[in-house]
Short mmCIF file of C-alpha atoms and ligand atoms in Angstrom, two decimals:
data_model
loop_
_atom_site.label_atom_id
_atom_site.label_comp_id
_atom_site.label_asym_id
_atom_site.label_seq_id
_atom_site.Cartn_x
_atom_site.Cartn_y
_atom_site.Cartn_z
CA MET A 1 70.86 101.37 175.75
CA LYS A 2 67.17 101.59 176.26
CA THR A 3 65.82 103.82 173.43
CA ARG A 4 63.06 106.06 174.25
CA ILE A 5 60.60 106.07 171.32
CA LEU A 6 59.08 109.94 171.29
CA LYS A 7 56.24 111.23 169.83
CA ASP A 8 56.24 114.45 167.47
CA THR A 9 54.54 116.59 170.12
CA THR A 10 55.85 119.77 171.48
CA GLU A 11 56.69 118.13 174.91
CA ASP A 12 58.46 115.11 173.40
CA ILE A 13 60.53 117.53 171.14
CA LYS A 14 61.84 119.32 174.15
CA LEU A 15 62.69 116.34 175.84
CA ALA A 16 64.77 115.34 172.64
CA ALA A 17 66.19 118.44 172.27
CA LYS A 18 67.55 118.03 176.11
CA ILE A 19 69.20 114.79 175.05
CA ILE A 20 70.90 116.42 172.10
CA ASP A 21 72.13 119.34 174.51
CA GLU A 22 73.52 116.75 176.85
CA GLY A 23 75.39 114.79 174.23
CA GLY A 24 73.00 112.16 173.17
CA LEU A 25 71.64 110.87 169.94
CA VAL A 26 68.19 111.27 168.48
CA ALA A 27 66.58 110.14 165.68
CA PHE A 28 64.00 112.44 163.72
CA PRO A 29 62.25 112.81 160.72
CA THR A 30 63.05 115.25 157.71
CA GLU A 31 61.23 115.67 154.38
CA THR A 32 63.86 113.54 152.70
CA VAL A 33 64.79 110.36 155.26
CA TYR A 34 64.62 110.09 158.69
CA GLY A 35 68.13 111.45 160.16
CA LEU A 36 70.35 110.37 163.34
CA GLY A 37 70.95 113.59 165.15
CA ALA A 38 73.80 114.70 167.54
CA ASN A 39 75.13 118.35 168.50
CA ALA A 40 77.40 118.94 165.48
CA LEU A 41 79.70 121.08 167.74
CA ASN A 42 80.07 118.31 170.36
CA PRO A 43 82.89 115.68 168.96
CA GLU A 44 82.14 112.94 171.60
CA ALA A 45 78.55 113.22 170.70
CA VAL A 46 79.23 112.97 166.80
CA GLY A 47 81.73 110.28 167.40
CA LYS A 48 78.84 107.91 168.90
CA VAL A 49 76.73 108.78 165.70
CA TYR A 50 79.50 106.87 163.98
CA ALA A 51 79.26 104.30 166.49
CA ALA A 52 75.67 103.79 166.58
CA LYS A 53 75.46 103.58 162.61
CA GLY A 54 78.76 101.39 162.22
CA ARG A 55 79.73 104.03 159.80
CA PRO A 56 83.16 104.40 158.46
CA SER A 57 84.42 107.81 160.14
CA ASP A 58 86.14 109.24 157.30
CA ASN A 59 82.32 109.82 156.07
CA PRO A 60 81.45 113.41 156.50
CA MET A 61 78.03 114.31 158.17
CA ILE A 62 75.37 117.05 157.27
CA VAL A 63 74.95 119.57 159.40
CA HIS A 64 71.35 120.72 160.08
CA ILE A 65 70.16 124.23 160.99
CA ALA A 66 66.60 125.76 161.90
CA SER A 67 67.38 129.36 160.25
CA LYS A 68 68.93 130.36 157.19
CA GLU A 69 70.91 133.01 159.56
CA ASP A 70 72.58 130.17 160.86
CA LEU A 71 74.99 129.34 157.91
CA ALA A 72 76.98 132.39 158.92
CA LYS A 73 78.01 130.63 161.89
CA LEU A 74 79.28 127.72 160.19
CA THR A 75 81.27 129.00 157.04
CA PRO A 76 83.57 132.02 156.87
CA GLN A 77 82.08 133.61 153.70
CA ILE A 78 78.75 133.38 151.90
CA THR A 79 78.76 134.16 148.24
CA GLY A 80 75.95 135.58 146.07
CA ASP A 81 75.25 131.84 144.37
CA MET A 82 74.93 130.36 148.27
CA GLU A 83 72.57 133.10 149.06
CA THR A 84 70.70 132.59 146.05
CA LEU A 85 70.25 128.94 146.58
CA MET A 86 69.56 129.28 150.11
CA GLU A 87 66.74 131.68 149.45
CA THR A 88 65.61 129.67 146.67
CA PHE A 89 65.35 126.12 148.15
CA TRP A 90 65.65 126.39 152.07
CA PRO A 91 64.01 124.96 154.03
CA GLY A 92 64.10 121.86 151.72
CA PRO A 93 66.19 119.04 150.19
CA LEU A 94 69.43 120.96 149.46
CA THR A 95 72.69 120.31 151.02
CA MET A 96 75.52 122.81 150.22
CA ILE A 97 79.30 121.87 150.69
CA VAL A 98 80.98 125.23 151.86
CA GLU A 99 84.30 125.95 153.50
CA ARG A 100 84.03 125.26 157.37
CA ASN A 101 84.64 127.46 160.27
CA PRO A 102 87.26 126.29 162.60
CA GLU A 103 84.67 125.50 165.63
CA ILE A 104 82.95 122.65 163.62
CA PRO A 105 85.27 119.47 164.90
CA ASP A 106 86.89 117.47 162.52
CA VAL A 107 84.97 114.49 163.44
CA THR A 108 81.97 116.36 162.13
CA THR A 109 83.45 116.77 158.34
CA GLY A 110 85.61 113.45 158.67
CA GLY A 111 88.51 115.44 158.68
CA LEU A 112 87.76 117.63 155.61
CA ASP A 113 87.95 121.51 155.47
CA THR A 114 84.56 121.94 153.99
CA VAL A 115 81.29 121.22 155.79
CA GLY A 116 77.69 120.20 154.21
CA VAL A 117 74.80 122.30 155.57
CA ARG A 118 71.07 122.17 155.01
CA MET A 119 67.91 123.30 156.59
CA PRO A 120 65.50 120.51 156.30
CA ASP A 121 61.80 121.32 155.55
CA ASN A 122 60.02 119.59 158.49
CA LYS A 123 58.46 121.12 161.33
CA VAL A 124 59.59 118.66 163.85
CA ALA A 125 63.31 118.56 162.44
CA LEU A 126 63.11 122.27 162.84
CA ALA A 127 61.49 122.43 166.07
CA LEU A 128 64.23 120.13 167.57
CA ILE A 129 67.16 122.05 165.96
CA ASP A 130 65.99 125.38 167.33
CA ALA A 131 64.62 123.72 170.69
CA SER A 132 68.26 122.22 171.20
CA GLY A 133 70.15 125.55 170.44
CA TRP A 134 72.77 123.59 168.37
CA PRO A 135 73.26 122.73 164.79
CA ILE A 136 72.80 119.03 164.41
CA ALA A 137 74.87 116.81 162.39
CA ALA A 138 72.85 113.87 160.96
CA PRO A 139 73.45 110.85 158.63
CA SER A 140 70.70 108.98 157.57
CA ALA A 141 69.28 106.95 160.71
CA ASN A 142 70.13 103.61 159.21
CA LEU A 143 72.77 100.99 159.91
CA SER A 144 75.69 101.62 157.76
CA GLY A 145 74.93 99.78 154.49
CA LYS A 146 71.10 99.34 154.78
CA PRO A 147 68.70 101.38 152.70
CA SER A 148 68.05 104.55 154.03
CA PRO A 149 64.81 104.94 156.58
CA THR A 150 61.54 106.64 155.06
CA ARG A 151 59.39 105.48 157.96
CA ALA A 152 59.96 105.42 161.67
CA ILE A 153 59.22 101.68 161.87
CA ASP A 154 62.31 101.43 159.60
CA VAL A 155 64.78 103.43 162.15
CA ILE A 156 63.35 101.71 165.11
CA GLU A 157 64.37 98.25 163.66
CA ASP A 158 67.78 99.52 163.08
CA LEU A 159 68.74 101.56 165.94
CA SER A 160 66.81 100.55 168.84
CA GLY A 161 69.08 99.89 171.59
CA ARG A 162 71.79 101.92 170.00
CA VAL A 163 70.36 105.47 170.41
CA ASP A 164 69.07 107.46 173.14
CA ALA A 165 65.74 108.42 171.47
CA ILE A 166 63.76 107.81 168.13
CA ILE A 167 60.89 110.66 167.39
CA GLU A 168 58.23 108.66 165.93
CA SER A 169 56.35 110.80 163.04
CA ASP A 170 54.91 110.60 159.53
CA ASN A 171 56.56 108.71 156.53
CA CYS A 172 59.22 111.20 154.49
CA SER A 173 57.41 112.97 151.96
CA PHE A 174 60.34 112.80 149.32
CA GLY A 175 61.86 109.42 150.43
CA ILE A 176 65.67 110.01 149.02
CA GLU A 177 68.43 112.14 150.60
CA SER A 178 69.06 115.70 149.97
CA THR A 179 70.71 116.78 146.68
CA VAL A 180 74.47 117.46 147.67
CA VAL A 181 76.02 120.39 145.68
CA ASP A 182 79.78 121.55 146.13
CA MET A 183 79.59 125.16 146.32
CA THR A 184 83.64 125.78 147.06
CA GLY A 185 84.68 125.92 143.40
CA PRO A 186 84.17 128.36 140.56
CA GLU A 187 81.29 126.31 139.68
CA PRO A 188 78.72 124.45 141.20
CA MET A 189 78.87 120.83 141.52
CA ILE A 190 76.27 117.99 142.04
CA LEU A 191 77.92 115.16 144.21
CA ARG A 192 74.87 113.46 145.13
CA PRO A 193 71.57 113.87 143.06
CA GLY A 194 68.25 114.26 144.70
CA ILE A 195 64.73 116.03 144.36
CA ILE A 196 66.21 119.23 143.65
CA THR A 197 67.75 118.54 140.05
CA GLU A 198 70.62 119.70 137.84
CA LYS A 199 67.88 122.13 136.16
CA ASP A 200 66.30 123.53 138.73
CA LEU A 201 69.79 124.93 140.11
CA GLN A 202 70.75 125.88 136.58
CA GLU A 203 67.62 127.92 136.81
CA ALA A 204 68.13 129.42 140.09
CA LEU A 205 71.73 130.35 139.28
CA ASP A 206 71.48 130.88 135.64
CA LYS A 207 74.74 129.28 135.11
CA PRO A 208 76.16 125.94 133.98
CA ILE A 209 75.97 123.11 136.99
CA LEU A 210 78.67 120.45 136.78
CA MET A 211 77.78 116.92 137.89
CA ASP A 212 80.32 114.42 139.51
CA PRO A 213 81.22 112.41 136.19
CA THR A 214 81.27 109.19 138.51
CA LEU A 215 77.24 109.45 139.18
CA ASN A 216 75.37 106.52 137.69
CA VAL A 217 78.21 105.28 135.90
CA ARG A 218 77.91 101.34 134.69
CA PRO A 219 80.56 99.01 136.08
CA ASP A 220 82.63 98.88 133.31
CA ARG A 221 83.45 102.73 133.68
CA PHE A 222 83.56 102.24 137.50
CA ASN A 223 86.23 99.69 137.85
CA ASN A 224 88.50 102.27 136.49
CA ASP A 225 91.08 103.54 139.28
CA ASN A 226 90.43 107.15 137.93
CA PHE A 227 86.90 107.26 138.79
CA LYS A 228 86.28 108.14 142.37
CA PRO A 229 83.15 109.79 143.56
CA LYS A 230 83.90 113.26 145.08
CA ALA A 231 81.53 113.03 148.26
CA PRO A 232 83.11 110.14 150.32
CA GLY A 233 79.90 108.64 151.41
CA MET A 234 79.04 107.71 147.50
CA LYS A 235 81.93 105.09 147.20
CA TYR A 236 80.27 102.86 149.77
CA LYS A 237 78.33 99.91 148.86
CA HIS A 238 75.09 101.45 149.87
CA TYR A 239 71.31 101.03 150.62
CA ALA A 240 71.71 97.51 150.07
CA PRO A 241 68.83 94.97 150.74
CA LYS A 242 69.63 91.72 152.03
CA ALA A 243 67.79 90.25 148.96
CA GLU A 244 69.98 89.71 145.66
CA MET A 245 68.60 92.82 143.48
CA MET A 246 68.71 92.88 139.84
CA ILE A 247 68.05 96.00 137.47
CA PHE A 248 66.36 95.44 133.99
CA GLU A 249 66.83 97.87 131.34
CA GLY A 250 65.55 98.40 127.98
CA GLU A 251 62.28 98.94 125.96
CA ALA A 252 59.28 98.77 128.42
CA GLU A 253 57.63 95.39 126.91
CA ALA A 254 60.93 93.69 126.66
CA VAL A 255 61.68 94.51 130.44
CA GLU A 256 58.53 93.32 131.62
CA ALA A 257 58.76 90.10 129.68
CA ALA A 258 62.47 89.47 131.26
CA ILE A 259 60.90 90.39 134.85
CA ASN A 260 58.22 88.03 134.44
CA ALA A 261 60.32 85.11 132.84
CA GLU A 262 62.98 85.41 135.65
CA ARG A 263 60.57 85.78 138.37
CA MET A 264 58.85 82.32 137.05
CA GLU A 265 61.89 80.80 136.74
CA ARG A 266 63.11 81.79 140.35
CA GLU A 267 59.63 80.68 141.71
CA LEU A 268 59.71 77.51 140.32
CA LEU A 269 63.30 77.00 142.51
CA GLY A 270 61.09 77.84 145.67
CA GLN A 271 62.60 81.37 145.99
CA LYS A 272 60.68 84.49 147.19
CA VAL A 273 60.41 87.34 144.45
CA ALA A 274 59.72 91.06 144.79
CA VAL A 275 59.07 93.04 141.75
CA ILE A 276 59.76 96.79 141.59
CA THR A 277 58.37 98.78 138.48
CA TYR A 278 57.36 102.39 138.47
CA ASP A 279 55.90 104.96 136.00
CA SER A 280 58.80 106.58 134.49
CA GLY A 281 56.49 109.76 134.24
CA ASN A 282 56.22 109.95 137.97
CA PRO A 283 59.72 109.92 139.34
CA LYS A 284 58.69 111.52 142.57
CA GLN A 285 56.45 108.93 143.43
CA ALA A 286 59.16 106.29 142.66
CA ALA A 287 61.46 108.32 144.93
CA ARG A 288 59.07 108.33 147.87
CA ARG A 289 58.39 104.44 147.67
CA PHE A 290 61.92 102.99 146.76
CA PHE A 291 63.70 102.73 149.90
CA ALA A 292 60.61 101.51 151.79
CA GLU A 293 60.10 98.96 149.22
CA LEU A 294 63.41 97.78 149.61
CA ARG A 295 62.92 97.32 153.20
CA ASP A 296 59.49 95.64 153.00
CA ALA A 297 60.99 93.08 150.33
CA ASP A 298 63.56 92.11 153.19
CA ARG A 299 61.13 92.09 155.77
CA HIS A 300 58.88 89.60 153.72
CA GLY A 301 61.85 87.45 153.27
CA ALA A 302 62.29 87.87 149.58
CA ASP A 303 65.15 86.10 147.75
CA ALA A 304 65.44 88.49 145.02
CA ILE A 305 64.53 91.90 144.12
CA LEU A 306 63.95 92.32 140.20
CA ALA A 307 63.40 95.89 139.48
CA ALA A 308 62.77 97.99 136.15
CA ALA A 309 64.90 100.86 135.37
CA ILE A 310 63.59 104.42 135.20
CA GLU A 311 64.46 107.08 132.55
CA GLU A 312 67.11 109.03 134.07
CA GLU A 313 65.96 112.39 133.44
CA GLY A 314 65.57 114.97 136.52
CA ILE A 315 64.28 113.24 139.45
CA GLY A 316 64.35 109.82 137.66
CA PHE A 317 68.32 110.25 137.43
CA SER A 318 68.33 110.72 141.10
CA VAL A 319 66.21 107.38 141.63
CA MET A 320 68.57 105.51 139.02
CA ASN A 321 71.21 106.53 141.04
CA ARG A 322 69.94 104.86 144.34
CA MET A 323 69.00 101.86 142.24
CA LEU A 324 72.17 101.25 140.88
CA LYS A 325 73.72 101.35 144.53
CA SER A 326 71.27 99.19 146.09
CA ALA A 327 71.60 96.69 143.03
CA GLY A 328 75.44 96.73 143.35
CA TYR A 329 75.30 97.71 139.46
CA ASN A 330 73.79 94.44 138.88
CA ILE A 331 72.16 95.28 135.49
CA ARG A 332 70.66 93.28 132.61
CA LYS A 333 69.90 94.98 129.64
CA VAL A 334 67.21 93.30 127.45
O1 TXA B 401 68.62 114.22 153.29
C1 TXA B 401 69.71 114.01 153.68
O2 TXA B 401 70.65 114.55 153.45
C2 TXA B 401 69.76 113.25 154.85
C3 TXA B 401 69.02 113.87 156.17
C4 TXA B 401 68.86 113.09 157.55
O3 TXA B 401 69.08 115.15 156.35
N1 TXA B 401 71.18 112.81 155.48
C5 TXA B 401 71.92 112.29 154.95
O4 TXA B 401 73.00 112.20 155.52
O5 TXA B 401 71.75 111.62 153.61
P1 TXA B 401 74.30 110.87 154.99
O6 TXA B 401 75.40 111.27 156.02
O7 TXA B 401 73.69 109.52 154.82
O8 TXA B 401 74.75 111.30 153.72
C6 TXA B 401 75.61 112.53 153.55
C7 TXA B 401 76.31 112.71 152.13
C8 TXA B 401 77.59 111.57 152.25
O9 TXA B 401 77.69 111.14 150.78
C9 TXA B 401 78.70 112.27 152.55
O10 TXA B 401 79.76 111.91 152.03
C10 TXA B 401 78.50 113.80 151.90
O11 TXA B 401 77.00 113.84 152.06
N2 TXA B 401 79.11 114.75 152.40
C11 TXA B 401 78.88 115.35 153.70
N3 TXA B 401 79.50 116.33 153.85
C12 TXA B 401 80.48 116.54 153.00
C13 TXA B 401 81.49 117.38 152.57
N4 TXA B 401 82.22 118.13 153.25
N5 TXA B 401 82.13 117.09 151.25
C14 TXA B 401 81.84 116.18 150.38
N6 TXA B 401 80.66 115.34 150.84
C15 TXA B 401 80.23 115.62 151.82
MG1 MG B 402 73.26 107.93 154.32
#
């Protein structure tokens, strides 16, 4: 398949919208990561997304809308809490899991009776959804298992020849995927942590927010059969770079020393080593850079990626969630 590389101009967005309307696939920017979009109500189009990504078909997709009113078309009932979160955080990096209307095909929700919905905060994404006239189902625009794409070049690398069009636009400002919060129970539960944190949701709703207890657990607990993540997508090996990745956890100085020692040892063996360290005081910057740095390490042929853990507080918790998965929970305590 020939993939058209489009610009983020009004004219090209119109063209992309036409491709969506005709049942095709278009990769487009959002404020979190690039998404691979299809008409959410067209089962054949959505089926093609799974094929293009090589994604397991039990992993449901997030449906993107361009106006808050459109939520009512996807779910039978909008609760007070849903209303509050939508007014507080949309457009923005928050996905709500809600009961689904029957018009949404099974293939979009992986057969679940719920659907994830969000209104992205990116004008190209909003213009595309609006011009297509459809809600757009979009997972991240990477090949399944690879790090999420935060730059157009990453999307082109993964999906050229596999989708109808890619809209080339700016780098994503947040760099990790949206916070996913399940709104179907009596208490909201975070299934995937993101830039909008537990504390943000708690303040908006003025009630406690639950967290999927499997988030960020270390391998000894992870191997327990009862410990199943609630968002289907969270169970897959994820975001993995080609290089072997290792996370160093401990006091800052000890971590630095251990990373340096490991690096020297590996370089003496002729390996290429990439080091990733972030300022724990600036987890937003870590979020913006992380996936791009994994991809750059792979592009430069790194054999190993050595990363310093960051403090698991607020957005730092969300960044560590991605780091742990990328490293396949390969952690060294120092
Ligand atoms: O920021 C984002 O959310 C990006 C951009 C493109 O919007 N999209 C994204 O989609 O990250 P994806 O498909 O890579 O991740 C969706 C996550 C998966 O973990 C999936 O299992 C979960 O959301 N999810 C979707 N619908 C769900 C549902 N009905 N119930 C539980 N989890 C759901
Ligand atoms: Mg993804």
